[in-house]
Short mmCIF file of C-alpha atoms in Angstrom, two decimals:
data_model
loop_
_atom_site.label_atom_id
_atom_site.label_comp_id
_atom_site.label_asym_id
_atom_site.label_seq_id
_atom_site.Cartn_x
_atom_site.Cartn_y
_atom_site.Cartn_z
CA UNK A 205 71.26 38.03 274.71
CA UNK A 206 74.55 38.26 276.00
CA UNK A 207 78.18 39.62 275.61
CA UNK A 208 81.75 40.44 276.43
CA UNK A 209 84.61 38.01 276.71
CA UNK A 210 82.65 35.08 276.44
CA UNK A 211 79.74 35.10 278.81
CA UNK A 212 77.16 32.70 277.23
CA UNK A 213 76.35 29.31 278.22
CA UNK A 214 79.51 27.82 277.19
CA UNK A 215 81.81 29.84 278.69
CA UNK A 216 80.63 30.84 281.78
CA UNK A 217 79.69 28.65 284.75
CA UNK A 218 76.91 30.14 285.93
CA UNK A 219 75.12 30.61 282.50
CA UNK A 220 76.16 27.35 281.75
CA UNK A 221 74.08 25.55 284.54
CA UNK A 222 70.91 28.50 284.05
CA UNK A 223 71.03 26.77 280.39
CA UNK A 224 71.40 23.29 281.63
CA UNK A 225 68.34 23.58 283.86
CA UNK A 226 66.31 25.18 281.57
CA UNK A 227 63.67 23.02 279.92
CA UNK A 228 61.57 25.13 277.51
CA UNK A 229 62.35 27.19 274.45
CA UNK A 230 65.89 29.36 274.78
CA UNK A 231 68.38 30.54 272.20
CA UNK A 232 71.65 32.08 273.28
CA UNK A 233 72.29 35.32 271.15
CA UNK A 234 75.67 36.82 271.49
CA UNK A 235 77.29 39.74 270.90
CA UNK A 236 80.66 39.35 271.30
CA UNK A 237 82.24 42.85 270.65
CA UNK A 238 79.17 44.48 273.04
CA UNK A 239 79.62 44.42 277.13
CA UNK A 240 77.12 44.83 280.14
CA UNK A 241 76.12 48.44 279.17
CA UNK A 242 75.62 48.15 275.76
CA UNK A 243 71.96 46.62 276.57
CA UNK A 244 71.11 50.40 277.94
CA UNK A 245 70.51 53.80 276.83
CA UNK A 246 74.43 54.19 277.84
CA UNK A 247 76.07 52.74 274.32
CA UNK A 248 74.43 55.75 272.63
CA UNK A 249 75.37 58.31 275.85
CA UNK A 250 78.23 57.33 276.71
CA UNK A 251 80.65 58.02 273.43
CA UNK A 252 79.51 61.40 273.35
CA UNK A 253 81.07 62.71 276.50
CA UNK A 254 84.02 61.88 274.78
CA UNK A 255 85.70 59.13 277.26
CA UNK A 256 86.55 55.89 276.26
CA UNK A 257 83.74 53.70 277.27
CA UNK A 258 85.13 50.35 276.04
CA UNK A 259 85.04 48.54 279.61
CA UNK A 260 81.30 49.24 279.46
CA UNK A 261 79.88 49.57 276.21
CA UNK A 262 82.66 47.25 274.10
CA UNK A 263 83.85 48.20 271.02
CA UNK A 264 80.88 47.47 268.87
CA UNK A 265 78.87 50.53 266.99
CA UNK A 266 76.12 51.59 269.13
CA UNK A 267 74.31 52.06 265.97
CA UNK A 268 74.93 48.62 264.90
CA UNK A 269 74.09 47.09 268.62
CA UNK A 270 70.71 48.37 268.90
CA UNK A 271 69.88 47.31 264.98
CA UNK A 272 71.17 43.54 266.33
CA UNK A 273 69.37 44.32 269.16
CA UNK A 274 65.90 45.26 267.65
CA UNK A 275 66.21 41.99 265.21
CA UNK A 276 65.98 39.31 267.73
CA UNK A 277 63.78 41.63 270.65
CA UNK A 278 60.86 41.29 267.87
CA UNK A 279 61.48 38.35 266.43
CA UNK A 280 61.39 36.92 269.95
CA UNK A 281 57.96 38.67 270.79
CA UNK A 282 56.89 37.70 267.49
CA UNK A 283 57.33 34.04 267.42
CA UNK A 284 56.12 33.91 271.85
CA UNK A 285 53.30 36.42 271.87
CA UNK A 286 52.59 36.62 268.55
CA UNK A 287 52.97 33.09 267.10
CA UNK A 288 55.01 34.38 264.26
CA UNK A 289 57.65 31.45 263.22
CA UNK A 290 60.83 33.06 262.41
CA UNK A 291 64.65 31.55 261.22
CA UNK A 292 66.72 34.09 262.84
CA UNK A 293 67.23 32.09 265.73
CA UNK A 294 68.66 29.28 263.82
CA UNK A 295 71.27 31.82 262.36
CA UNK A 296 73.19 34.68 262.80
CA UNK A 297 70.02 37.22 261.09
CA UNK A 298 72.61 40.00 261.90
CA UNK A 299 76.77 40.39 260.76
CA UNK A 300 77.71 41.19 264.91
CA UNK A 301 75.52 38.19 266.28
CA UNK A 302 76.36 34.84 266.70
CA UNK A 303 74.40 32.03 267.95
CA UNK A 304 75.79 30.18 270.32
CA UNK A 305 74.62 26.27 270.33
#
């Protein structure tokens, strides 16, 4: 999963070549209006000390981030520990997700 202004494997160098070298199974889930911090407990924390948090959390609804999130975290356990096959990886399951190709 990644996010900000773009940082997924085709707009950033260094994700670009992980993805290149990568030879099994990988999807690249993005979340465009999310940043760095809004993988952490800070996206719900940090709006309610009433500072703008934008630079760290992005402008997406914390709400709305972790519900993305929580999609594609179990549909990614499901399909590698569980052997669960699932479509969401072949589409956006989720209205602030895309899927980067």
């Amino acid at each position: 999963m990644s996010s900000g202004l773009p940082h997924n494997h085709a707009h950033s160098d260094d994700w670009g070549a992980f993805w290149s070298a990568s030879t099994g199974w990988r999807r690249d889930v993005y979340l465009p209006d999310a940043e760095h911090m809004s993988f952490t407990d800070a996206q719900a924390l940090l709006p309610r000390l009433g500072r703008d948090a934008t630079a760290m959390i992005g402008t997406i609804d914390p709400e709305r981030s972790l519900a993305a999130q929580r999609v594609y975290i179990a549909a990614f356990f499901d399909l590698h520990l569980r052997g669960r096959q699932t479509a969401v990886f072949d589409r956006a399951a989720h209205p602030d997700v895309l899927i980067i190709p």
